[in-house]
Coordinates of C-alpha atoms in Angstrom, one line a residue:
X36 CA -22.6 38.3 -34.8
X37 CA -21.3 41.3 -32.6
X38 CA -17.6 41.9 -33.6
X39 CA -17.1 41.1 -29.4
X40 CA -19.0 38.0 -29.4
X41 CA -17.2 36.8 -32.6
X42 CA -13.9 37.6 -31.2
X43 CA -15.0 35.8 -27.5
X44 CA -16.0 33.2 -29.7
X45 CA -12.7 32.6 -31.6
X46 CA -10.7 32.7 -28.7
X47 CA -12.8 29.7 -26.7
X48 CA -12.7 27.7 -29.7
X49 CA -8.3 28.1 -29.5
X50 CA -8.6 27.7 -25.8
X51 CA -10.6 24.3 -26.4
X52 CA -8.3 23.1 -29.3
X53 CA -5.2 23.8 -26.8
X54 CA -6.5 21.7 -24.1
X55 CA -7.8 18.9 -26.5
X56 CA -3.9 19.0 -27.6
X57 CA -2.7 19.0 -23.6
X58 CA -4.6 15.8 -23.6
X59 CA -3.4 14.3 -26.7
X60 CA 0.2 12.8 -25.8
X61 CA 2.4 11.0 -28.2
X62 CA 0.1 8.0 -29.3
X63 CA 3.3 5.6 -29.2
X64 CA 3.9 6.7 -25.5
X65 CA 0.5 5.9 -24.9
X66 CA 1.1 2.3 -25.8
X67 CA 3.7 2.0 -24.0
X68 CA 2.0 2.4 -21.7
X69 CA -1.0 0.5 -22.4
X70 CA 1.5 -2.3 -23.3
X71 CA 2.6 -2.7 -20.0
X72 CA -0.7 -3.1 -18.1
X73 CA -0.6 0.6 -16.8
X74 CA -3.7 2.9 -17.5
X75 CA -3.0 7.2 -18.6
X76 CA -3.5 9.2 -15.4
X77 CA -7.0 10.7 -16.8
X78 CA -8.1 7.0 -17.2
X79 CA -6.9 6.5 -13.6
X80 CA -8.9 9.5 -12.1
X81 CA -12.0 8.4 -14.1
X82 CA -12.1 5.1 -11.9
X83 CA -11.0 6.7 -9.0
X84 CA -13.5 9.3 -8.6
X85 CA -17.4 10.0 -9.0
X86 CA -18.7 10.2 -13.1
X87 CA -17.4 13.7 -14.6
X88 CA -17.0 14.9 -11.3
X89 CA -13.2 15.6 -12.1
X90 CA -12.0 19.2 -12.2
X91 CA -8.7 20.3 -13.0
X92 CA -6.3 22.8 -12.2
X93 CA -3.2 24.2 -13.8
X94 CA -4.0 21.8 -17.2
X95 CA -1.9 24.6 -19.2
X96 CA 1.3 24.8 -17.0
X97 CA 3.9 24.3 -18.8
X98 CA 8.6 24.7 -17.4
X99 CA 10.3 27.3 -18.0
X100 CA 13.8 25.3 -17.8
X101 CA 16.3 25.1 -20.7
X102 CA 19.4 23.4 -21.1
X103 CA 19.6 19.9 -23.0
X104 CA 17.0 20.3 -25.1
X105 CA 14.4 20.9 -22.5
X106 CA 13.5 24.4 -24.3
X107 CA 12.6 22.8 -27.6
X108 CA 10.2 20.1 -25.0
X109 CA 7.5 22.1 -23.4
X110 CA 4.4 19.6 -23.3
X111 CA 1.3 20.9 -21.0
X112 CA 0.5 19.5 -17.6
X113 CA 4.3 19.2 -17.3
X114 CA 3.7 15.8 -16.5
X115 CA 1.4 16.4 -13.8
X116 CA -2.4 16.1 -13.8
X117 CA -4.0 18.0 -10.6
X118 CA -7.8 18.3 -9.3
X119 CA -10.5 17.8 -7.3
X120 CA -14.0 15.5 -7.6
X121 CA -15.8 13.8 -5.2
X122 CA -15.9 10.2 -4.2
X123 CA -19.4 9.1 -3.2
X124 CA -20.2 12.7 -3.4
X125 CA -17.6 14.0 -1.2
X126 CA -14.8 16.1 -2.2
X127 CA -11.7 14.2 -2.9
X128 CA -8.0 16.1 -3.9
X129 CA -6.1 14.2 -6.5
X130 CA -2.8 14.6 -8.3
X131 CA -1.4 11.6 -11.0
X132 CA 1.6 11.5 -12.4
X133 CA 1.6 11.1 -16.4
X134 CA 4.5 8.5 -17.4
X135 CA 4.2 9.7 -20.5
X136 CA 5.6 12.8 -20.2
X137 CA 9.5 13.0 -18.9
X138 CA 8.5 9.9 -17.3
X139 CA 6.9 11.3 -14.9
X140 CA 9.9 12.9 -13.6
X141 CA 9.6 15.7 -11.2
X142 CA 10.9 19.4 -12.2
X143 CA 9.8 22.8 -10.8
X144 CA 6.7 23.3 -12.8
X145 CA 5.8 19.8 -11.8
X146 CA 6.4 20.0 -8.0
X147 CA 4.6 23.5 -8.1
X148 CA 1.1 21.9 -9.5
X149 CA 1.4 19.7 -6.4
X150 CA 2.3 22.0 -4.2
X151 CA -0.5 23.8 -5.0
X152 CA -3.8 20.5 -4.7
X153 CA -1.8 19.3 -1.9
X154 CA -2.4 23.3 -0.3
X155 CA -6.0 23.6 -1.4
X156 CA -6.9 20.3 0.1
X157 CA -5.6 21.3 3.4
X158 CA -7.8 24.4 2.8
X159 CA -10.4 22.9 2.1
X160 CA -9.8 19.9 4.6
X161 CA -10.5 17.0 2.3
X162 CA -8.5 14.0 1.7
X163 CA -5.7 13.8 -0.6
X164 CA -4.7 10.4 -3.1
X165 CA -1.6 10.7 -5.0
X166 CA -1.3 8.2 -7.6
X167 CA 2.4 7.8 -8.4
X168 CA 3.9 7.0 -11.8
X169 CA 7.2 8.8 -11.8
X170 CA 10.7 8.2 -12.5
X171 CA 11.7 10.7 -9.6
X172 CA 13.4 13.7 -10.4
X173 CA 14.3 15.5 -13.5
X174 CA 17.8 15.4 -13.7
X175 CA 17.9 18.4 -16.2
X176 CA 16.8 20.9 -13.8
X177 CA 19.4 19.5 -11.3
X178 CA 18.6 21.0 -7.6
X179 CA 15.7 22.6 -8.8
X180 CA 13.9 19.5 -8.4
X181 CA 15.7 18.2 -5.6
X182 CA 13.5 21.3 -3.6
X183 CA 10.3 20.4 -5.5
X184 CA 10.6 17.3 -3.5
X185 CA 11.3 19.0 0.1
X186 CA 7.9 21.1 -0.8
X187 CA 6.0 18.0 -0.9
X188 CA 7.7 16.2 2.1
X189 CA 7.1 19.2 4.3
X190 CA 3.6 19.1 3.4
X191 CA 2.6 15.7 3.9
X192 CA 3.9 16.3 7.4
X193 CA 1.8 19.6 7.8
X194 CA -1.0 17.3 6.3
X195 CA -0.5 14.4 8.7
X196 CA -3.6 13.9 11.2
X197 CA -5.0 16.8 9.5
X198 CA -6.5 15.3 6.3
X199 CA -6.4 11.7 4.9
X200 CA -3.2 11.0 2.7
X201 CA -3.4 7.9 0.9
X202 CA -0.8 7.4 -1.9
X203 CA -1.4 4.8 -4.3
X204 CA 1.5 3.7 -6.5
X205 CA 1.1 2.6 -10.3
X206 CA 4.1 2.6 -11.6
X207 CA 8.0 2.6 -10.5
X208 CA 8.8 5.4 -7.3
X209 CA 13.0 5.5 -6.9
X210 CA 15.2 7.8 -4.5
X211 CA 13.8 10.9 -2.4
X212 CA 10.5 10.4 -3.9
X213 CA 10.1 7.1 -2.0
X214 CA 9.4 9.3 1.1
X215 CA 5.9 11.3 0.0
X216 CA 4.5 7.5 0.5
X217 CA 6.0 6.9 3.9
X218 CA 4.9 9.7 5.2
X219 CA 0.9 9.5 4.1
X220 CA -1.4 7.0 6.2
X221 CA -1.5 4.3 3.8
X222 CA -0.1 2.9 0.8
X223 CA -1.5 0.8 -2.6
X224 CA 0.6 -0.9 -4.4
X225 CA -0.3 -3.1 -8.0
X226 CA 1.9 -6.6 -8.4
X227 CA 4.7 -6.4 -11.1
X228 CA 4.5 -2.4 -12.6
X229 CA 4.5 -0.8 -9.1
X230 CA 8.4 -0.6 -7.2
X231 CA 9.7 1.2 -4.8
X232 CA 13.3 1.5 -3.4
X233 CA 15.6 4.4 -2.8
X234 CA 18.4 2.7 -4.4
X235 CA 17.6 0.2 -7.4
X236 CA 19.6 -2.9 -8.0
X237 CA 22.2 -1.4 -10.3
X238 CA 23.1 0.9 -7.7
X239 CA 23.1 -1.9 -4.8
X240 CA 24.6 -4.5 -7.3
X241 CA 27.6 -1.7 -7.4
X242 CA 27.7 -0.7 -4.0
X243 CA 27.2 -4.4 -2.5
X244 CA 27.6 -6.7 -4.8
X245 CA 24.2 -8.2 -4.2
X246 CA 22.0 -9.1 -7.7
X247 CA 18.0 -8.4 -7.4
X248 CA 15.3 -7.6 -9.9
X249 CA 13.1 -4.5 -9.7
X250 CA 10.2 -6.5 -7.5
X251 CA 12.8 -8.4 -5.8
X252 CA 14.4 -5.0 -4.3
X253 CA 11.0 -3.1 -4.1
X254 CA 7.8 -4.9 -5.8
X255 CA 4.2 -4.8 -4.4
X256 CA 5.1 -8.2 -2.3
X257 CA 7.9 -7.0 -0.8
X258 CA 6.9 -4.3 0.7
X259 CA 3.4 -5.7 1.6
X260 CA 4.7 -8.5 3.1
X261 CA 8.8 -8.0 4.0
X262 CA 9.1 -4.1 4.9
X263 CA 5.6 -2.9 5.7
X264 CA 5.6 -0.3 3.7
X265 CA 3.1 -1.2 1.9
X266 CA -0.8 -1.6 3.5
X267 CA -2.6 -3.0 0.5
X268 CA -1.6 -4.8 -2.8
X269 CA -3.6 -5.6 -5.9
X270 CA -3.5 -7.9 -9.1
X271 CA -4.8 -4.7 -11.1
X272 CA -5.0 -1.5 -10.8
X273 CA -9.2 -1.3 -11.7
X274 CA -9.2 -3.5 -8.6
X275 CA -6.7 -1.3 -6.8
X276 CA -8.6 1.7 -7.2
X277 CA -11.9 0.3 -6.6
X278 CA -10.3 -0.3 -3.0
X279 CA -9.1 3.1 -2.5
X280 CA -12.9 4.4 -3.2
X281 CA -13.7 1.7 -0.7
X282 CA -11.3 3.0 2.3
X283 CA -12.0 6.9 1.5
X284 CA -15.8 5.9 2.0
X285 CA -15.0 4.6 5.3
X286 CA -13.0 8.0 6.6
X287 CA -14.0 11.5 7.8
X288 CA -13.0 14.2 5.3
X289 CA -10.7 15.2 7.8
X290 CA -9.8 15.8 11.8
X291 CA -12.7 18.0 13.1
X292 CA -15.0 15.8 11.5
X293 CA -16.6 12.1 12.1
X294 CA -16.6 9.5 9.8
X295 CA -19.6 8.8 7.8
X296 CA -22.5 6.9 9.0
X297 CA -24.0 4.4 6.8
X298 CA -27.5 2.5 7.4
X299 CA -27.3 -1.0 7.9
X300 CA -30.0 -3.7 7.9
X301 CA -27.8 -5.7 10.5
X302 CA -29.6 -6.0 13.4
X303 CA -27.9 -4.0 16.5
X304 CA -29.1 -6.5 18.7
X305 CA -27.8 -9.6 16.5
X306 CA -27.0 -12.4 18.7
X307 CA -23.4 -14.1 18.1
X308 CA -24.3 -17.8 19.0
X309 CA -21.3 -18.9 16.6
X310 CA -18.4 -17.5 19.0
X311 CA -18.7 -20.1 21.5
X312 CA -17.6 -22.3 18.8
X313 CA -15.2 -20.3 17.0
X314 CA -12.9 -19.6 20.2
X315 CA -11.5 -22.7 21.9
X316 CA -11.4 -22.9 25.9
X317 CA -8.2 -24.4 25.9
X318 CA -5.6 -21.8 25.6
X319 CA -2.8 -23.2 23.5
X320 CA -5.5 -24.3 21.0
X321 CA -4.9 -21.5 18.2
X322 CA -8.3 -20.0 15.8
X323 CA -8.6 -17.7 13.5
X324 CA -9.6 -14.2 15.2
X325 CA -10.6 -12.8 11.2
X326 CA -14.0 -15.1 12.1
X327 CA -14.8 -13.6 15.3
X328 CA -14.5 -10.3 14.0
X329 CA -16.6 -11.4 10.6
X330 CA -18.9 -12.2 13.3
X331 CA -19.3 -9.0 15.2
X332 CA -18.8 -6.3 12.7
X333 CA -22.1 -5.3 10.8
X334 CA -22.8 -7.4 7.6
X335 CA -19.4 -9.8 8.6
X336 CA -17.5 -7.1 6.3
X337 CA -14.3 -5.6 7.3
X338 CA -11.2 -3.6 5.6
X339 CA -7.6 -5.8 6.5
X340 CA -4.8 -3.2 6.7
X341 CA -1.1 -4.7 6.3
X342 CA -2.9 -8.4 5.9
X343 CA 0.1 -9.5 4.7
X344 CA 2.7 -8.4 7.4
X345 CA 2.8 -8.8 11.1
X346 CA 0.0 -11.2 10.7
X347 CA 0.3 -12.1 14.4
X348 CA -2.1 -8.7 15.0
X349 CA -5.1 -8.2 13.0
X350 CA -5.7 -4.5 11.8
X351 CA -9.4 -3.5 10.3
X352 CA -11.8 -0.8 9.4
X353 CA -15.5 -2.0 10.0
X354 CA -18.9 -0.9 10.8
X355 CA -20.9 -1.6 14.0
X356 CA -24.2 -0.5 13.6
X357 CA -22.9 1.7 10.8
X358 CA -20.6 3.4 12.8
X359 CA -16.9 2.8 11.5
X360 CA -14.6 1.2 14.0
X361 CA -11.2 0.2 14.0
X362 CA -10.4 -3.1 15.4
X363 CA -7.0 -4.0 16.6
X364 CA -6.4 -7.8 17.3
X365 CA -4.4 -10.5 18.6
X366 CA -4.1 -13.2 15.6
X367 CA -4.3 -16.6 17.6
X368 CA -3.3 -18.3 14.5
X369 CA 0.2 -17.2 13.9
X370 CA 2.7 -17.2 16.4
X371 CA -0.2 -17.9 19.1
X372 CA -1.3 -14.1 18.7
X373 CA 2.4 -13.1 20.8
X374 CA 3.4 -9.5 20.0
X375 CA 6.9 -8.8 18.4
X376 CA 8.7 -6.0 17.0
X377 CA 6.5 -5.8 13.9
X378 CA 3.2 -6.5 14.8
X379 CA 3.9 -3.6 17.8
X380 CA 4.6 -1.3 15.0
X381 CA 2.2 -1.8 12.8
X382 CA -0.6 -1.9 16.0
X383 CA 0.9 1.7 16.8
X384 CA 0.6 3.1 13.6
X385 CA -2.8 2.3 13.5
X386 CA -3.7 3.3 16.4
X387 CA -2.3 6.8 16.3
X388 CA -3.9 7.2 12.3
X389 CA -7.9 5.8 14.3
X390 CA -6.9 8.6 17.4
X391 CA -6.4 11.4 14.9
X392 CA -9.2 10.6 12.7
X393 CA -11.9 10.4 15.6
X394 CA -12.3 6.4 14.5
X395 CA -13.2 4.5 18.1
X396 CA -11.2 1.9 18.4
X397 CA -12.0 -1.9 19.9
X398 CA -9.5 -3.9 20.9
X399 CA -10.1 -8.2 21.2
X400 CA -7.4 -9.7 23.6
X401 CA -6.0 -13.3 23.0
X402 CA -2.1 -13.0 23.9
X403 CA 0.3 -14.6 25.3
X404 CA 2.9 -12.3 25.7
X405 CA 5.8 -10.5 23.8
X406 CA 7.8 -12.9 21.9
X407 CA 10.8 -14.1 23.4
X408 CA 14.4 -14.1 21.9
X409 CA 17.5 -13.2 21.6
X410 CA 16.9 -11.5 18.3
X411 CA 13.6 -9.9 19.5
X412 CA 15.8 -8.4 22.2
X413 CA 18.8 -7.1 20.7
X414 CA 16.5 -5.3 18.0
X415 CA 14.7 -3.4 20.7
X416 CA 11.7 -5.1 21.3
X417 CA 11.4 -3.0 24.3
X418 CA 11.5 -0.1 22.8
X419 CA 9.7 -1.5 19.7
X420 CA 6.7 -2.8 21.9
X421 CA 6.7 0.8 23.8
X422 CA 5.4 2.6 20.9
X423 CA 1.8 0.7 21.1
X424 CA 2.1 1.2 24.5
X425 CA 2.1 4.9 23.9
X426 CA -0.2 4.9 21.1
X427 CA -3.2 3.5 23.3
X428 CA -2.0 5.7 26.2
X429 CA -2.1 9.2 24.0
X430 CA -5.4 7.9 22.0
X431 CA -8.7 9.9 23.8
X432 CA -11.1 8.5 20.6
X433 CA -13.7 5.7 22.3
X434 CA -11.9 2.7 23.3
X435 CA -13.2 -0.5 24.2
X436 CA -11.2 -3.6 25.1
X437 CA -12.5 -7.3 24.7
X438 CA -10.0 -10.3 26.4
X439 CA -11.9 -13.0 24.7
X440 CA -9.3 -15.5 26.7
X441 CA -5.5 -15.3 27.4
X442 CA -4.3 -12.2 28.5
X443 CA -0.6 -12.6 30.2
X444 CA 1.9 -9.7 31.2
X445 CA 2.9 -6.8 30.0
X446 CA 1.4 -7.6 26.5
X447 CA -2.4 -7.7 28.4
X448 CA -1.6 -4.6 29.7
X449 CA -0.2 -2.9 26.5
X450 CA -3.2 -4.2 24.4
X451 CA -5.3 -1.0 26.3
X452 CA -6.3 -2.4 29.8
X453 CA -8.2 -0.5 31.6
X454 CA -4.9 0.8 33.6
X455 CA -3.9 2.8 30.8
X456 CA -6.8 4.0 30.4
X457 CA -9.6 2.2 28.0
X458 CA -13.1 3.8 28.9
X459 CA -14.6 -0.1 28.8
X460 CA -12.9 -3.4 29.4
X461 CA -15.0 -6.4 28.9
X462 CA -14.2 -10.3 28.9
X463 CA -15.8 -13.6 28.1
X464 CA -15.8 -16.1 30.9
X465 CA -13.0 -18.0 28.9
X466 CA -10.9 -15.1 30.0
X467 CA -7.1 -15.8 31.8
X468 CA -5.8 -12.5 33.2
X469 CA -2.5 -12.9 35.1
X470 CA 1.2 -12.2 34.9
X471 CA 1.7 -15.1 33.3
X472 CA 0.7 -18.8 32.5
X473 CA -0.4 -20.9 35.5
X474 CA 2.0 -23.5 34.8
X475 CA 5.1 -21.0 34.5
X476 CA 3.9 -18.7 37.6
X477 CA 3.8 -22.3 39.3
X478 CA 7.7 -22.6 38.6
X479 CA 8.4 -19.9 40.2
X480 CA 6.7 -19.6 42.7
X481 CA 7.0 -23.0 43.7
X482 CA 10.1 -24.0 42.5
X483 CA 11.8 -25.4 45.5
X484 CA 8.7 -27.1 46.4
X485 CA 8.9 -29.0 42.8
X486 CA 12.2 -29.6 42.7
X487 CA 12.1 -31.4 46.1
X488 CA 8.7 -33.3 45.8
X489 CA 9.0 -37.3 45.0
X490 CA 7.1 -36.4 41.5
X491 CA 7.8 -33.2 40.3
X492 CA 5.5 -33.3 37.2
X493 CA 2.5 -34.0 39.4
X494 CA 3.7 -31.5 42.2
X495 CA 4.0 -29.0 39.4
X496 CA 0.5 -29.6 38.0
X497 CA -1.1 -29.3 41.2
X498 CA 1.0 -26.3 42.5
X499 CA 0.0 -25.0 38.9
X500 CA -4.3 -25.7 38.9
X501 CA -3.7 -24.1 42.7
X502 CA -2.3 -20.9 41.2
X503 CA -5.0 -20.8 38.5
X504 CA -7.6 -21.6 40.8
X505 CA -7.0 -18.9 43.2
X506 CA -6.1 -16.1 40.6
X507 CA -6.9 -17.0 37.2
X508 CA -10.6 -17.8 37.7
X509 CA -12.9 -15.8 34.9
X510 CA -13.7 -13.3 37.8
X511 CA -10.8 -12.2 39.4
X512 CA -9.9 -9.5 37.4
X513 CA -13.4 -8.2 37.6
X514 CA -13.6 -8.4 41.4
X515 CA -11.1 -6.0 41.3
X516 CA -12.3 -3.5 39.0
X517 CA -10.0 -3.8 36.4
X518 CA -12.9 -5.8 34.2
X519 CA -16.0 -3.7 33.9
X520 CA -18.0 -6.8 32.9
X521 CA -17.9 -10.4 32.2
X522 CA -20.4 -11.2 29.3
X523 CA -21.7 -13.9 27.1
X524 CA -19.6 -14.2 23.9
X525 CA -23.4 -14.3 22.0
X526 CA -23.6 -11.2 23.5
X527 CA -20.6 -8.9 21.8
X528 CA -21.8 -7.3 18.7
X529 CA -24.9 -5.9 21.0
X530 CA -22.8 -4.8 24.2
X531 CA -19.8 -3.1 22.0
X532 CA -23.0 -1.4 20.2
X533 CA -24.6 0.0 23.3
X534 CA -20.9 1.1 24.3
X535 CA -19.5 2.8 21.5
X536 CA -23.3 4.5 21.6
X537 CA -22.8 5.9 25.2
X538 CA -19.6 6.6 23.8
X539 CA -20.5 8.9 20.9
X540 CA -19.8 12.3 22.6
X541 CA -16.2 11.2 24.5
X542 CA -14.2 14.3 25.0
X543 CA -11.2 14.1 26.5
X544 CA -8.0 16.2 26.5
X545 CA -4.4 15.8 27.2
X546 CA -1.9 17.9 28.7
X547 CA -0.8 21.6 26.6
X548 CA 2.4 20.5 25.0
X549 CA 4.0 21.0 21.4
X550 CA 3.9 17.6 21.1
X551 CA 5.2 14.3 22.8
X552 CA 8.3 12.1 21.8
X553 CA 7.2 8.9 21.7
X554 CA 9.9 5.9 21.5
X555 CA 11.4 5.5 18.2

């Protein structure tokens, strides 16, 4: 062997034996690990991302901080494990935290290797999944790490409607690093290892007085179904993961690009006889709206996010004719569909993550009205309800709105009306557009007229079918061009097809400005 070869040849054999060693953490970490239902981070990527598709980056780094001991502790990856792979053969940025090292805990070295895939997937304008194991910062490196943590958070702004951020947490996630997740498009959580809080129930048992476990304070549940901060939640993380593979399929790779198409065997022209029994005519009859929307969207599958909070709107991914969609919808079911403080929020948010990411959006109307209440009020429902108001107004993606029956006030026209500014809005002939209920506007309008009659209940119900007759018939909204059609409910799926076809090359811009301040 050439004396250059041999030497080449020793040195790749050290350079494999180092990384073999970077891989091989403390076996009794490792089942600690194990023993608590939580998976390493290179078993995590594995699931996450296409077979040995996984490249990464920075394997050797290692800190350069001393003090208590940390100069005798210099494992490699830092605690850290950063990439790329693909994800149905796309390219996919990646960063997990490795629990078994510092606890995951974040120094400079650490925040640096983020810092870094979090930059190259804006580069490369892919999306980016964080899976978070971490016990937040490392406290021997004092501010050091602190500013690792302002590094990320002023990147995940930078990266917001830019690329997709999905963080997906696997383990616990205390203090400052609490807010890399808030500020990404959606959140995974896994019941009973995953928690999140900026303070943890020592600290608020000292402070307050008040006793709670970890999940209590910040478990999956809580924040799924309490806070919100949580989108989806999961009994495992297999599961979890699986899910997260599931929603990046569904999304562009980033803002200048459309989501991808998939073929469907779903007819286009599908007819929908089952609505008409779904959805009943009598308005204060509640439904399910999750069954008209299995009925429309291609193959009855679509992708819930926030299932679990604000249930009173319905928020989904889905396909028509291949195309992904995202459906916003009044829930009928709980609280008869009426929009309060939470379900506005979580509508908004939605809204504004479909408008950056070039996802059309259809909107089905059955509502009532904002909530009423003193409560509602005095925590700025107004303001509160004006953010999905904005949302739809500032959205120039394809929008198409459906009132499939009640649509009252200034909730009809927040869910996007055609006043403010939906390209298409359609109705079924069980459709009640109006300021409000015939029997309320009746009370008002009539009031003296009922309160003198010899019956007022029979007055009332007369002055009421009067009011309904004359401008709550199915047609009156469309007589006045602010319904572009009136169709058959058998024929939905097939009409929002068509629309969201003719609808394909939208463009539309809005005013030069740095940007807008929408209500808070």
């Amino acid at each position: 062997m050439h004396p250059t070869r041999r030497v080449v040849h020793h040195l790749v054999e050290e350079l494999d034996e180092i990384k073999r060693s970077a891989r091989a953490v403390n076996p009794k970490a490792t089942e600690r690990q194990r023993s608590k239902g939580k998976l390493t981070p290179y078993e995590r990527i594995e699931l996450l991302l296409d077979e040995e598709s996984f490249t990464e980056i920075e394997p050797l780094r290692r800190h350069r901080a001393t003090g208590f001991g940390l100069e005798d502790r210099r494992p490699h990856t830092d605690g850290v494990v950063t990439g790329w792979g693909t994800i149905e053969g796309r390219t996919v940025f990646v960063y997990a935290h490795d629990f078994r090292i510092f606890g995951g805990a974040l120094g400079e070295a650490h925040a640096q290797k983020i810092h870094k895939v979090m930059d190259l997937a804006l580069s490369a304008g892919a999306p980016l999944v964080s899976l978070n194991d971490g016990a937040g910062a490392r406290i021997q490196e004092g501010v050091t790490a602190l500013a690792g943590y302002g590094g990320i958070f002023v990147r995940n702004t930078r990266a917001s409607g830019v690329i997709p951020q999905i963080s997906v947490m696997l383990g616990p996630c205390a203090g400052g690093a609490a807010y890399s997740p808030a500020l990404t498009d959606f959140v995974f959580m896994v019941r009973d290892t995953s928690q999140m809080f900026i303070t943890g129930p020592d600290v608020v048992q000292a402070v307050t007085g008040e006793q709670e476990t970890l999940d209590g304070l910040g478990g999956a549940d809580v924040h799924a179904g309490t806070s919100g901060v949580a989108h989806f939640v999961y009994e495992d993380e297999e599961s979890c993961l699986a899910d997260v593979r599931y929603l990046v399929s569904m999304l562009p790779q980033n803002n200048r690009e459309l989501p991808p198409v998939t073929p469907t065997d779903d007819p286009a022209d599908r007819s929908g006889d089952g609505l008409m029994d779904l959805v009943p005519t009598d308005p204060n009859r509640a439904y399910d709206m999750t069954e008209v929307i299995g009925q429309v969207v291609d193959d009855g599958e679509f992708f819930e996010v926030h299932e679990a909070w604000a249930q009173n709107v319905i928020c989904a991914l889905a396909r028509l004719d291949g195309h992904v969609v995202g459906i916003v919808a009044n829930q009928p079911s709980r609280l008869a569909g009426a929009l309060d403080i939470q379900a506005s929020e979580k509508a908004a948010r939605f809204v504004q993550f479909c408008d950056a990411f070039n996802i059309p959006l259809v909107t089905l109307v059955d509502v009532p009205g904002f909530l009423p209440g003193v409560q509602q009020e005095h925590s700025g429902i107004i303001r509160h309800g004006a953010k999905l108001l904005y949302a739809y107004c500032n959205a120039t993606v394809p929008r198409i709105s459906l009132v499939l029956r009640k649509a009252y006030g200034g909730a009809y026209i927040v869910m996007d009306s055609r006043s403010i500014g939906a390209d298409l809005a359609l109705a079924w002939p069980t459709n009640e557009i109006a300021v409000m209920g015939a029997e309320g506007a009746a009370n008002v309008i009539f009031r003296h007229e009922i309160k003198a009659a010899g019956d007022p209940v029979a007055t009332a119900a007369r002055m009421a079918k009067e009011y309904r007759t004359a401008l709550m018939h199915p047609y009156y909204a469309a007589e006045r061009g602010l319904v572009d059609d009136v169709i058959d409910p058998a024929d939905t799926r097939r009409t929002l097809i068509r629309s969201l076809d003719m609808l394909r090359q939208k463009h539309a811009e809005l005013p030069s400005r740095k940007h807008g301040n929408p209500p808070q």
